[in-house]
Coordinates of C-alpha atoms and ligand atoms in Angstrom, one line a residue:
M444 CA 101.8 121.8 79.7
S445 CA 100.8 118.4 80.9
I446 CA 103.5 115.9 82.0
I447 CA 103.5 112.2 81.2
V448 CA 105.8 109.7 82.9
Q449 CA 106.6 106.6 80.9
K450 CA 108.4 103.7 82.6
F451 CA 110.1 101.0 80.6
G452 CA 110.9 97.7 82.4
G453 CA 113.9 95.5 81.8
T454 CA 112.5 93.4 79.0
S455 CA 111.2 96.5 77.3
V456 CA 114.8 97.9 77.0
A457 CA 116.6 94.5 76.5
D458 CA 118.3 95.4 73.2
S459 CA 119.0 98.3 71.0
E460 CA 115.8 97.8 68.9
K461 CA 113.7 97.9 71.9
I462 CA 115.5 100.9 73.3
L463 CA 114.8 102.7 70.0
A464 CA 111.1 101.6 70.0
A465 CA 110.8 103.0 73.6
A466 CA 112.3 106.2 72.5
R467 CA 109.8 106.5 69.6
K468 CA 107.0 106.2 72.1
A469 CA 108.3 109.0 74.1
I470 CA 108.9 111.2 71.1
R471 CA 105.3 110.5 70.0
A472 CA 103.9 111.6 73.3
Q473 CA 106.0 114.8 73.1
K474 CA 104.7 115.5 69.6
D475 CA 101.2 115.0 71.1
G476 CA 101.9 118.0 73.2
H477 CA 103.1 116.5 76.5
Q478 CA 106.3 117.0 78.4
V479 CA 107.8 113.5 78.8
V480 CA 109.8 112.0 81.6
M481 CA 111.0 108.4 80.9
V482 CA 112.0 106.1 83.8
V483 CA 114.1 103.2 82.7
S484 CA 115.1 99.9 84.2
A485 CA 118.3 97.9 83.7
M486 CA 118.5 96.1 80.4
G487 CA 117.0 92.6 80.3
K488 CA 118.3 90.4 83.2
N489 CA 121.2 92.8 83.9
T490 CA 120.3 93.2 87.6
D491 CA 120.2 89.5 88.1
M492 CA 123.5 89.1 86.3
L493 CA 125.1 91.8 88.6
M494 CA 123.7 90.0 91.6
S495 CA 125.2 86.7 90.7
L496 CA 128.5 88.3 89.9
A497 CA 128.5 89.9 93.3
A498 CA 127.7 86.5 94.9
E499 CA 130.6 84.8 93.1
I500 CA 132.9 87.2 94.7
N501 CA 131.3 87.5 98.1
P502 CA 128.2 85.5 99.2
T503 CA 127.3 88.2 101.6
P504 CA 128.4 91.4 100.0
P505 CA 128.2 94.7 101.9
E506 CA 124.9 96.2 101.0
R507 CA 126.4 99.6 100.3
E508 CA 128.6 98.0 97.6
L509 CA 125.7 96.0 96.3
D510 CA 123.8 99.2 95.7
M511 CA 126.8 100.8 94.1
L512 CA 127.0 97.8 91.7
L513 CA 123.2 97.4 90.9
S514 CA 122.7 101.0 90.2
T515 CA 125.0 100.8 87.2
G516 CA 122.4 98.7 85.4
E517 CA 120.1 101.6 85.2
Q518 CA 122.9 104.0 84.4
V519 CA 123.7 102.0 81.3
S520 CA 120.1 102.1 80.0
V521 CA 119.4 105.8 80.6
A522 CA 122.5 106.8 78.7
L523 CA 121.6 104.5 75.8
M524 CA 118.0 105.8 75.9
A525 CA 119.1 109.4 75.6
M526 CA 121.3 108.4 72.7
A527 CA 118.4 106.7 71.1
V528 CA 116.2 109.9 71.4
H529 CA 119.0 112.0 69.9
A530 CA 119.4 109.5 67.1
L531 CA 115.7 110.0 66.3
G532 CA 116.0 113.7 66.1
A533 CA 114.7 114.9 69.5
N534 CA 116.5 116.2 72.6
A535 CA 117.0 114.2 75.8
V536 CA 119.1 114.3 78.9
S537 CA 119.6 111.3 81.1
L538 CA 119.9 111.7 84.9
T539 CA 120.8 109.3 87.7
G540 CA 118.8 109.1 90.9
G541 CA 121.4 111.3 92.6
Q542 CA 121.4 113.9 89.8
I543 CA 117.6 114.2 90.0
G544 CA 117.8 114.5 93.8
I545 CA 115.9 111.4 94.8
R546 CA 116.7 111.4 98.5
T547 CA 116.2 108.2 100.4
D548 CA 117.0 106.8 103.8
S549 CA 120.1 104.8 104.2
S550 CA 118.7 101.3 104.3
H551 CA 120.7 99.9 101.4
T552 CA 118.9 97.5 99.0
R553 CA 115.5 98.5 100.3
A554 CA 115.7 102.2 100.7
R555 CA 112.6 104.4 101.0
I556 CA 112.2 107.7 99.2
Q557 CA 112.1 110.7 101.4
S558 CA 112.0 113.5 98.9
I559 CA 112.5 114.4 95.3
S560 CA 113.5 117.7 93.9
T561 CA 111.8 118.7 90.7
E562 CA 113.7 121.8 89.8
R563 CA 116.2 120.3 87.4
I564 CA 113.6 118.1 85.7
R565 CA 111.3 121.0 85.2
C566 CA 114.0 123.2 83.7
L567 CA 115.1 120.4 81.3
L568 CA 111.5 119.8 80.3
D569 CA 110.8 123.5 79.7
D570 CA 113.8 123.5 77.4
G571 CA 112.2 120.9 75.3
N572 CA 114.0 117.8 76.5
I573 CA 112.7 114.4 77.2
V574 CA 114.1 113.6 80.6
I575 CA 115.3 110.1 81.1
A576 CA 115.5 109.1 84.7
A577 CA 117.3 106.0 86.1
G578 CA 114.8 103.9 88.0
F579 CA 115.3 102.0 91.2
Q580 CA 118.0 104.3 92.7
G581 CA 118.5 107.3 94.9
I582 CA 121.1 108.8 97.2
D583 CA 121.1 109.1 101.0
E584 CA 122.2 112.1 103.1
N585 CA 125.8 111.1 102.6
F586 CA 125.5 111.0 98.8
D587 CA 125.8 107.2 98.9
I588 CA 123.9 105.4 96.2
T589 CA 120.9 103.4 97.4
T590 CA 118.4 101.2 95.7
L591 CA 114.7 100.8 96.4
G592 CA 114.4 97.0 96.3
R593 CA 113.9 94.6 93.3
G594 CA 111.3 95.9 90.9
G595 CA 111.7 99.4 92.3
S596 CA 111.7 101.3 89.0
D597 CA 107.9 101.3 89.2
T598 CA 108.1 103.1 92.5
T599 CA 110.5 105.7 91.0
A600 CA 108.1 106.3 88.1
V601 CA 105.0 106.7 90.2
A602 CA 106.9 108.9 92.7
L603 CA 108.1 111.1 90.0
A604 CA 104.6 111.3 88.5
A605 CA 103.4 112.3 92.0
V606 CA 105.9 115.1 92.5
L607 CA 105.5 116.4 89.0
G608 CA 101.7 116.4 89.2
A609 CA 101.8 114.3 86.0
E610 CA 98.6 113.6 84.1
A611 CA 99.4 109.8 84.1
C612 CA 102.1 107.3 84.8
E613 CA 102.4 104.7 82.0
I614 CA 104.1 101.5 82.9
Y615 CA 105.4 99.8 79.8
T616 CA 106.1 96.1 80.3
D617 CA 106.2 92.7 78.6
V618 CA 102.5 91.8 79.1
D619 CA 99.3 93.6 78.1
G620 CA 98.4 94.9 81.5
V621 CA 97.4 93.5 84.9
F622 CA 95.8 90.1 84.5
T623 CA 93.5 88.2 86.8
T624 CA 96.6 86.1 87.6
D625 CA 100.1 85.8 86.2
P626 CA 99.5 85.1 82.5
R627 CA 102.8 83.1 82.4
M628 CA 101.5 80.7 84.9
L629 CA 98.0 80.3 83.7
A630 CA 96.9 80.5 80.1
D631 CA 93.4 81.3 81.2
A632 CA 94.4 84.5 82.9
R633 CA 92.5 87.6 81.5
K634 CA 93.6 91.1 81.2
M635 CA 91.6 93.5 83.4
D636 CA 90.7 96.9 82.1
Q637 CA 90.9 98.4 85.5
V638 CA 91.8 97.5 89.0
S639 CA 91.5 99.5 92.2
H640 CA 94.6 100.6 94.2
D641 CA 93.6 98.4 97.2
E642 CA 93.1 95.3 95.1
M643 CA 96.4 95.9 93.2
L644 CA 98.2 96.5 96.5
E645 CA 97.0 93.2 97.8
L646 CA 97.7 91.4 94.6
A647 CA 101.2 92.9 94.3
S648 CA 102.1 92.0 97.8
L649 CA 100.6 88.5 97.4
G650 CA 102.8 87.7 94.4
A651 CA 101.6 89.6 91.3
G652 CA 105.1 90.7 90.3
V653 CA 103.8 93.0 87.6
M654 CA 104.0 96.0 89.9
H655 CA 106.2 96.9 92.8
S656 CA 103.7 97.2 95.6
R657 CA 105.2 100.4 96.9
S658 CA 104.5 102.1 93.6
I659 CA 100.8 101.4 94.2
E660 CA 101.1 103.0 97.6
F661 CA 102.3 106.2 96.0
G662 CA 99.5 105.9 93.4
K663 CA 97.0 105.7 96.1
K664 CA 98.5 108.3 98.4
F665 CA 99.0 110.9 95.7
N666 CA 96.2 110.0 93.4
V667 CA 98.3 109.1 90.4
P668 CA 96.5 107.3 87.6
I669 CA 98.7 104.3 86.6
H670 CA 98.4 102.8 83.2
V671 CA 100.0 99.4 82.8
R672 CA 100.5 98.5 79.1
N673 CA 102.5 96.5 76.6
S674 CA 105.7 98.0 75.3
G675 CA 105.6 96.0 72.1
V676 CA 106.1 97.9 68.8
F677 CA 102.9 96.7 67.3
T678 CA 100.6 97.1 70.2
D679 CA 98.9 100.3 71.1
D680 CA 96.0 98.8 73.0
P681 CA 94.9 100.2 76.2
G682 CA 96.2 98.2 79.1
T683 CA 95.0 98.3 82.7
M684 CA 94.2 101.4 84.6
I685 CA 95.1 101.3 88.3
G686 CA 93.1 103.9 90.1
S687 CA 90.2 104.5 92.5
V688 CA 88.0 102.4 90.2
G689 CA 87.7 98.6 90.3
E690 CA 86.6 96.4 87.5
R691 CA 83.6 94.4 88.8
M692 CA 80.8 94.4 91.2
D693 CA 78.8 91.4 90.1
R694 CA 81.5 89.2 91.3
A695 CA 83.4 89.0 94.6
V696 CA 86.8 88.1 93.3
S697 CA 88.9 90.2 90.9
G698 CA 92.2 88.4 90.9
A699 CA 94.3 85.5 92.2
A700 CA 98.0 85.3 93.0
L701 CA 100.6 82.8 94.1
T702 CA 103.9 83.0 96.0
R703 CA 106.0 79.9 96.1
Q704 CA 109.1 80.8 98.2
E705 CA 107.4 80.7 101.6
S706 CA 108.1 78.6 104.7
R707 CA 105.8 78.2 107.5
I708 CA 106.8 78.2 111.2
T709 CA 104.3 77.3 113.8
I710 CA 104.8 77.8 117.5
G711 CA 102.4 75.6 119.5
D712 CA 101.1 76.0 123.0
V713 CA 102.1 79.7 123.4
P714 CA 100.7 80.8 126.8
D715 CA 97.6 82.8 125.9
Q716 CA 98.5 86.0 127.7
P717 CA 99.6 89.6 127.0
G718 CA 102.9 90.2 125.4
M719 CA 103.6 86.9 123.9
T720 CA 103.1 87.9 120.3
H721 CA 105.1 91.0 120.8
A722 CA 108.0 89.0 122.2
I723 CA 108.1 86.7 119.2
F724 CA 107.7 89.2 116.4
S725 CA 109.9 92.0 117.8
R726 CA 112.8 89.5 118.0
L727 CA 112.3 88.6 114.3
A728 CA 112.1 92.3 113.4
E729 CA 115.3 93.0 115.2
E730 CA 117.0 90.5 113.0
N731 CA 115.5 92.2 109.9
I732 CA 113.5 89.1 109.0
T733 CA 110.4 90.0 107.1
V734 CA 107.4 88.1 108.3
D735 CA 104.6 87.6 105.8
M736 CA 101.4 85.9 106.9
I737 CA 100.7 85.9 110.6
V738 CA 98.0 83.7 111.9
Q739 CA 97.2 83.3 115.5
N740 CA 94.3 81.3 116.7
I741 CA 92.8 81.0 120.1
G742 CA 93.9 77.8 121.7
A743 CA 92.5 75.3 124.1
E744 CA 93.3 75.5 127.8
G745 CA 94.8 79.0 127.8
R746 CA 97.3 78.2 125.0
A747 CA 97.4 79.7 121.6
N748 CA 98.9 78.6 118.3
V749 CA 100.9 81.1 116.3
S750 CA 101.9 80.4 112.7
F751 CA 103.7 82.7 110.3
T752 CA 105.5 82.5 107.0
V753 CA 108.9 83.8 106.1
L754 CA 110.8 83.7 102.8
T755 CA 112.4 80.2 102.5
G756 CA 115.8 81.9 102.4
D757 CA 115.2 83.3 105.9
L758 CA 113.9 80.0 107.4
D759 CA 117.1 78.9 109.2
K760 CA 117.8 82.3 110.6
S761 CA 114.2 82.6 111.7
L762 CA 114.3 79.3 113.5
R763 CA 117.5 80.2 115.2
V764 CA 115.8 83.5 116.4
V765 CA 112.6 81.9 117.5
K766 CA 113.7 78.8 119.4
P767 CA 115.3 80.6 122.4
V768 CA 112.3 83.0 122.6
V769 CA 109.9 80.0 122.6
S770 CA 111.7 78.3 125.5
Q771 CA 111.9 81.6 127.4
L772 CA 108.1 82.1 127.0
G773 CA 107.4 78.6 128.1
A774 CA 105.7 77.8 124.8
G775 CA 105.5 74.4 123.3
K776 CA 107.3 73.1 120.3
V777 CA 108.3 74.9 117.1
S778 CA 107.5 73.1 113.9
H779 CA 108.1 74.2 110.3
D780 CA 107.3 73.3 106.7
Q781 CA 109.6 74.6 104.0
Q782 CA 107.5 73.3 101.1
V783 CA 104.6 75.6 101.2
A784 CA 103.1 78.1 98.8
K785 CA 100.5 80.7 99.3
V786 CA 97.5 81.1 97.1
S787 CA 95.3 84.2 97.5
I788 CA 92.2 85.7 96.1
V789 CA 91.5 89.4 96.1
G790 CA 88.4 91.4 95.4
L791 CA 86.6 94.5 96.8
G792 CA 83.3 92.7 96.5
M793 CA 84.4 90.1 99.0
A794 CA 83.7 92.4 102.0
T795 CA 80.0 92.3 101.4
Q796 CA 79.2 88.9 99.9
T797 CA 78.7 85.6 101.7
G798 CA 80.0 82.3 100.6
V799 CA 83.3 83.5 99.0
A800 CA 85.5 81.6 101.4
D801 CA 83.4 78.6 101.1
R802 CA 83.7 78.5 97.4
M803 CA 87.5 78.9 97.5
F804 CA 87.9 76.1 100.1
R805 CA 85.4 73.8 98.2
A806 CA 87.4 74.3 95.0
L807 CA 90.6 73.4 96.7
A808 CA 89.1 70.4 98.4
A809 CA 87.7 69.2 95.1
A810 CA 91.2 69.3 93.7
G811 CA 92.4 67.2 96.7
I812 CA 94.4 70.1 98.2
N813 CA 94.8 70.3 101.9
I814 CA 94.8 73.8 103.5
E815 CA 97.5 74.3 106.1
A816 CA 96.6 77.8 107.2
I817 CA 94.1 80.5 106.3
T818 CA 94.1 84.2 106.8
T819 CA 91.7 86.8 105.6
S820 CA 91.2 90.5 105.4
Q821 CA 88.2 92.4 104.2
I822 CA 89.3 92.0 100.6
K823 CA 91.5 88.9 100.4
I824 CA 91.7 85.3 101.5
S825 CA 95.1 83.6 101.6
V826 CA 95.7 79.9 102.1
L827 CA 98.9 78.1 102.7
I828 CA 99.2 74.7 100.8
A829 CA 101.9 72.3 99.8
R830 CA 104.2 73.8 97.2
D831 CA 103.9 71.0 94.7
Q832 CA 100.1 71.7 94.5
A833 CA 100.5 75.4 94.0
L834 CA 99.7 75.6 90.3
N835 CA 96.8 73.2 90.6
A836 CA 95.4 75.3 93.4
L837 CA 95.8 78.5 91.4
K838 CA 94.0 76.9 88.5
A839 CA 91.2 75.6 90.7
V840 CA 90.4 79.0 92.2
H841 CA 90.8 80.9 89.0
Q842 CA 88.3 78.6 87.4
E843 CA 85.9 78.6 90.4
F844 CA 85.6 82.4 90.4
E845 CA 85.4 82.4 86.5
L846 CA 88.2 85.0 86.4
D847 CA 88.7 84.2 82.7
I848 CA 85.3 85.6 81.9
A849 CA 85.0 89.4 81.5
P850 CA 82.7 91.1 84.0
S851 CA 79.4 92.1 82.6
A852 CA 79.0 95.3 84.7
R853 CA 81.5 97.8 85.7
M854 CA 81.0 100.0 88.7
Q855 CA 82.7 103.0 90.2
F856 CA 83.9 102.7 93.8
G857 CA 83.6 105.7 96.0
G858 CA 82.2 108.1 93.4
G859 CA 79.7 108.6 90.6
E860 CA 79.2 106.2 87.9
G861 CA 80.2 106.4 84.3
E862 CA 83.7 107.8 84.4
S863 CA 85.8 105.7 82.1
A864 CA 89.3 104.7 83.2
A865 CA 91.0 106.6 80.4
T866 CA 89.5 109.9 81.5
I867 CA 90.5 109.9 85.1
K868 CA 92.7 112.9 85.7
N869 CA 94.9 113.6 88.6
P870 CA 92.5 115.5 90.9
V871 CA 95.1 116.6 93.4
S872 CA 96.7 119.9 92.6
P873 CA 100.5 119.9 92.5
I874 CA 100.5 122.3 95.5
D875 CA 98.6 119.8 97.6
V876 CA 101.0 117.1 96.6
V877 CA 104.1 119.1 97.3
S878 CA 103.0 120.0 100.7
R879 CA 102.6 116.3 101.5
L880 CA 105.8 115.2 99.9
Q881 CA 108.3 115.5 102.7
H882 CA 109.0 112.0 103.9
M883 CA 107.2 110.6 100.9
E884 CA 107.2 107.0 101.8
D885 CA 106.3 107.5 105.5
L886 CA 103.7 105.3 106.9
T887 CA 100.2 106.7 106.7
I888 CA 97.6 105.3 109.0
E889 CA 94.1 106.1 107.6
S890 CA 92.2 104.8 110.5
I891 CA 92.0 102.8 113.6
S892 CA 88.7 101.2 113.9
R893 CA 86.9 99.0 116.4
D894 CA 84.1 96.6 115.6
D895 CA 82.0 95.4 118.5
S896 CA 79.5 93.7 116.4
Q897 CA 81.2 90.3 116.0
A898 CA 81.5 87.1 118.0
R899 CA 84.0 84.3 117.6
V900 CA 83.3 80.7 116.9
T901 CA 86.2 78.3 117.1
I902 CA 86.5 74.7 115.9
D903 CA 89.3 72.6 117.1
Q904 CA 90.6 69.1 117.4
V905 CA 89.5 68.3 113.9
P906 CA 91.7 66.0 111.9
D907 CA 93.6 68.0 109.3
H908 CA 92.6 66.7 105.9
P909 CA 91.2 68.3 102.6
G910 CA 87.7 69.5 102.8
I911 CA 87.2 70.5 106.4
A912 CA 87.3 74.2 105.8
A913 CA 85.1 73.7 102.8
Q914 CA 82.4 71.8 104.8
V915 CA 82.5 74.4 107.6
F916 CA 82.1 77.4 105.4
E917 CA 79.6 75.7 103.2
A918 CA 77.4 75.2 106.2
I919 CA 77.9 78.9 107.2
A920 CA 77.3 80.2 103.7
A921 CA 74.2 78.1 103.3
E922 CA 72.7 80.1 106.1
E923 CA 73.8 83.3 104.6
I924 CA 75.9 84.2 107.6
L925 CA 78.6 86.7 106.7
A926 CA 81.9 85.4 108.0
D927 CA 84.3 88.3 108.5
M928 CA 87.7 87.3 109.9
I929 CA 88.8 83.7 109.3
V930 CA 92.0 82.2 110.8
Q931 CA 93.1 78.6 110.5
S932 CA 96.4 77.3 111.8
V933 CA 97.8 73.9 112.0
G934 CA 97.8 72.5 115.5
E935 CA 99.4 69.8 117.4
E936 CA 99.0 66.2 116.2
E937 CA 97.8 67.0 112.7
C938 CA 94.7 68.7 114.1
A939 CA 93.4 71.9 112.5
S940 CA 91.7 74.7 114.4
V941 CA 89.7 77.3 112.6
S942 CA 88.2 80.5 114.1
V943 CA 85.8 82.7 112.4
T944 CA 84.0 85.8 113.4
V945 CA 80.4 86.2 112.6
P946 CA 77.8 88.9 113.6
R947 CA 76.9 88.5 117.3
A948 CA 73.3 87.9 116.5
D949 CA 74.3 84.8 114.4
V950 CA 76.6 83.2 116.9
Q951 CA 74.2 80.7 118.4
R952 CA 72.9 79.7 115.0
T953 CA 76.5 79.2 113.8
V954 CA 77.4 77.0 116.7
A955 CA 74.2 75.0 116.3
L956 CA 74.7 74.3 112.6
L957 CA 78.4 73.4 113.1
E958 CA 78.0 71.2 116.2
D959 CA 76.7 68.0 114.5
L960 CA 79.1 68.3 111.7
I961 CA 82.1 68.8 114.0
T962 CA 81.4 66.4 116.7
Q963 CA 81.0 63.7 114.1
M964 CA 84.5 64.4 113.1
G965 CA 85.7 64.2 116.7
G966 CA 86.2 67.9 117.1
R967 CA 84.5 70.5 119.2
V968 CA 82.9 73.9 118.7
T969 CA 83.2 76.7 121.2
A970 CA 82.0 80.3 121.0
E971 CA 82.9 83.6 122.5
G972 CA 80.3 86.3 122.1
E973 CA 82.1 89.2 123.8
I974 CA 84.9 90.1 121.4
T975 CA 86.1 93.2 119.6
I976 CA 88.0 93.4 116.4
L977 CA 90.5 96.2 116.2
T978 CA 91.8 97.2 112.8
V979 CA 94.7 99.5 111.8
T980 CA 94.2 100.5 108.1
G981 CA 96.7 102.4 106.1
I982 CA 99.3 102.6 103.4
G983 CA 102.5 100.8 103.9
V984 CA 101.1 98.7 106.7
R985 CA 102.7 95.6 105.5
S986 CA 105.9 96.9 103.9
H987 CA 106.6 98.9 107.1
T988 CA 107.1 95.7 109.0
G989 CA 107.0 97.7 112.3
V990 CA 103.3 98.2 112.1
A991 CA 102.1 94.9 113.4
I992 CA 104.8 95.0 116.0
R993 CA 103.8 98.5 117.1
M994 CA 100.3 97.2 117.5
F995 CA 101.4 94.2 119.5
R996 CA 103.7 96.3 121.7
A997 CA 100.9 98.8 122.5
L998 CA 98.5 96.0 123.5
S999 CA 101.1 94.2 125.4
G1000 CA 102.0 97.4 127.3
A1001 CA 98.3 97.9 128.2
G1002 CA 98.2 94.3 129.5
I1003 CA 95.8 93.2 126.8
N1004 CA 95.8 89.7 125.4
I1005 CA 95.5 89.1 121.7
E1006 CA 93.2 86.3 120.7
M1007 CA 93.4 86.2 117.0
I1008 CA 95.5 88.1 114.4
N1009 CA 95.5 88.4 110.7
T1010 CA 97.4 90.7 108.4
S1011 CA 97.1 92.0 104.9
E1012 CA 98.9 94.7 102.8
V1013 CA 96.5 97.4 103.9
R1014 CA 95.4 96.4 107.4
V1015 CA 96.2 94.4 110.5
N1016 CA 93.3 92.9 112.4
V1017 CA 93.4 91.7 116.0
V1018 CA 90.7 90.3 118.2
V1019 CA 90.6 91.1 121.9
A1020 CA 88.1 90.4 124.6
A1021 CA 85.3 93.0 124.5
E1022 CA 85.9 94.1 128.1
N1023 CA 89.3 95.3 126.9
A1024 CA 88.0 97.0 123.8
E1025 CA 88.2 100.6 125.2
N1026 CA 91.7 100.3 126.6
A1027 CA 92.9 98.5 123.5
Y1028 CA 91.5 101.2 121.3
E1029 CA 93.0 104.0 123.4
A1030 CA 96.4 102.2 123.4
L1031 CA 96.4 101.9 119.6
Q1032 CA 95.4 105.5 119.1
Q1033 CA 98.3 106.6 121.2
A1034 CA 100.7 104.2 119.6
F1035 CA 99.9 105.6 116.1
A1036 CA 99.3 109.2 117.0
D1037 CA 102.3 110.4 115.1
V1038 CA 101.2 108.8 111.8
L1039 CA 97.5 108.9 112.0
E1040 CA 96.0 111.0 109.2
S1041 CA 93.9 113.8 110.6
Ligands
ADP1834 P1 109.3 94.8 84.0 O1 110.6 94.3 83.7 O2 108.6 95.5 82.8 O3 109.1 95.6 85.2 P2 108.2 92.5 85.4 O4 108.9 91.2 85.1 O5 108.7 93.2 86.7 O6 108.4 93.5 84.2 O7 106.7 92.4 85.4 C1 106.0 91.8 84.4 C2 105.7 90.3 84.7 O8 104.9 90.2 85.8 C3 105.0 89.6 83.6 O9 105.9 89.1 82.7 C4 104.2 88.5 84.3 O10 104.8 87.2 84.2 C5 104.3 88.9 85.8 N1 103.0 88.9 86.4 C6 102.7 88.3 87.7 N2 101.5 88.5 88.0 C7 100.9 89.2 87.0 C8 99.6 89.7 86.8 N3 98.6 89.5 87.7 N4 99.3 90.4 85.7 C9 100.3 90.6 84.8 N5 101.6 90.1 84.9 C10 101.9 89.4 86.0
LIG1835 N1 116.5 96.7 87.7 C1 115.8 96.5 88.9 C2 115.4 95.1 89.1 O1 115.6 94.3 88.2 C3 114.7 97.5 89.1 C4 113.5 97.2 88.1 O2 113.6 96.6 87.1 O3 112.4 97.7 88.5 O4 114.9 94.8 90.1
MG1836 MG1 109.0 95.1 87.3

């Protein structure tokens, strides 16, 4: 019999009526002939409430105790949900993470799932029960309760769907599905019918809080179709399918996202030599500081500029960690800005279309918004801007890419055409899945690749004001030159520096077309034809913060200097001199040998 996993988020179980409504949905699915596993979050804002209660008593509570406390929220809702099912005449059994056997590592408040036993769930299902599983929690090897990080019930649900070989994982929430951007921020946001795993991974990690990004990693790794939909009593509309299929191909951009709680730290005048990046980021990692956007640009006179963002709450600690490292390295000054926000656009089509960056920068310039830093990956562009402009910026890009208008054509990625989202079945047999399930959330590196086709063009000493990036990329796009990696960081004395990689054959043309423009502004253009881009692609690349560092360590160990860096949820790109390409590639292969998918 086919299994369906239905997950209900906090607002969808906020009161007794909503709990009963959720129970009815599960019973209906059971009557339709499915075995049903429900995954339930804490009621309403219960988790927030428990967090503030803890903070009143101890501003830095032991994380083990915090998990002990937070897990109670889900325990309340599973019990009530089971009672609701019984009240409606069906059978149900509620289970905590520990009772299911969701084994995690011991990193309290952000634990990773290692394995899940399915025996008990299967027995209960075979006996005709609806199984009601507590989301967000597990136990470690000492039977201590752990939690998976805020929003982690999504991850419980998709992980259970994966181990059970479920037909689908339905995520019931308080909006109709995944929108082109947060519908609570922008009235123009449009619900997407479908979105690909990679796009959703980027969107989730760039601020689209509708899904926990690690749940999408599971979806991708184990091929679980995820259906995000509204839990409302009167809505039965199809929501959004997250799968191998994206929504559009006639347009480059699928969605936009915003994160507000970021602070930027810039280290100027870092000696441009091997090991520097590693020294900085490994110290931050030792202190458990999660670094988000990393932007490193090639500098003038053998000096580079490294900018990165951390959560504003981690800013003081980060500055304390970074300052001694900087003086040790003989780098220049450390500056920071705690009033920044990050706006990103995401789309699979971006990888193959020219002029996307240019349109984004132009839209921002037209709204009078200055860009402080830029980083790109094959399928996203993120910019850092002043926080008080965040909503305007989101509006401007949403409008520019006409995200409010439904796509006219739909296309299948990586397969034949014509399969509708609703009919995608889980093509991986349960046996395959089970054999891959040990250490479920381990990092998987899909590939390490090397691109020798690109050259780098750098513009620096340009005054940092709105519209520079727009003008530069407008000129590049007008010539139909495909800019691949773009990095902008703020430099010294309010000067911006932008580097872009373009096909080697286009490098002279790019320099020529930028030279007039840039010298008029008082800046200069330089080019380096002999570069190589090395890319590590995989699942969990961003949420396993160690990946970039492992890369930096390997390159530093091989004595190779990193010229440019940018990161995304699914890949980390670095630029090295072409003469080092072979060694660098080797070093990365070795560094990731244990996690590289064969
Ligand atoms: P749940 O409690 O059901 O897990 P969440 O609050 O975690 O619900 O997620 C749903 C919320 O995510 C929505 O209310 C919406 O404001 C927010 N959100 C952010 N970005 C998006 C997006 N791109 N599409 C849909 N919702 C989004
Ligand atoms: N209750 C947890 C939280 O609020 C987990 C979840 O809702 O997904 O973060
Ligand atoms: Mg959620």
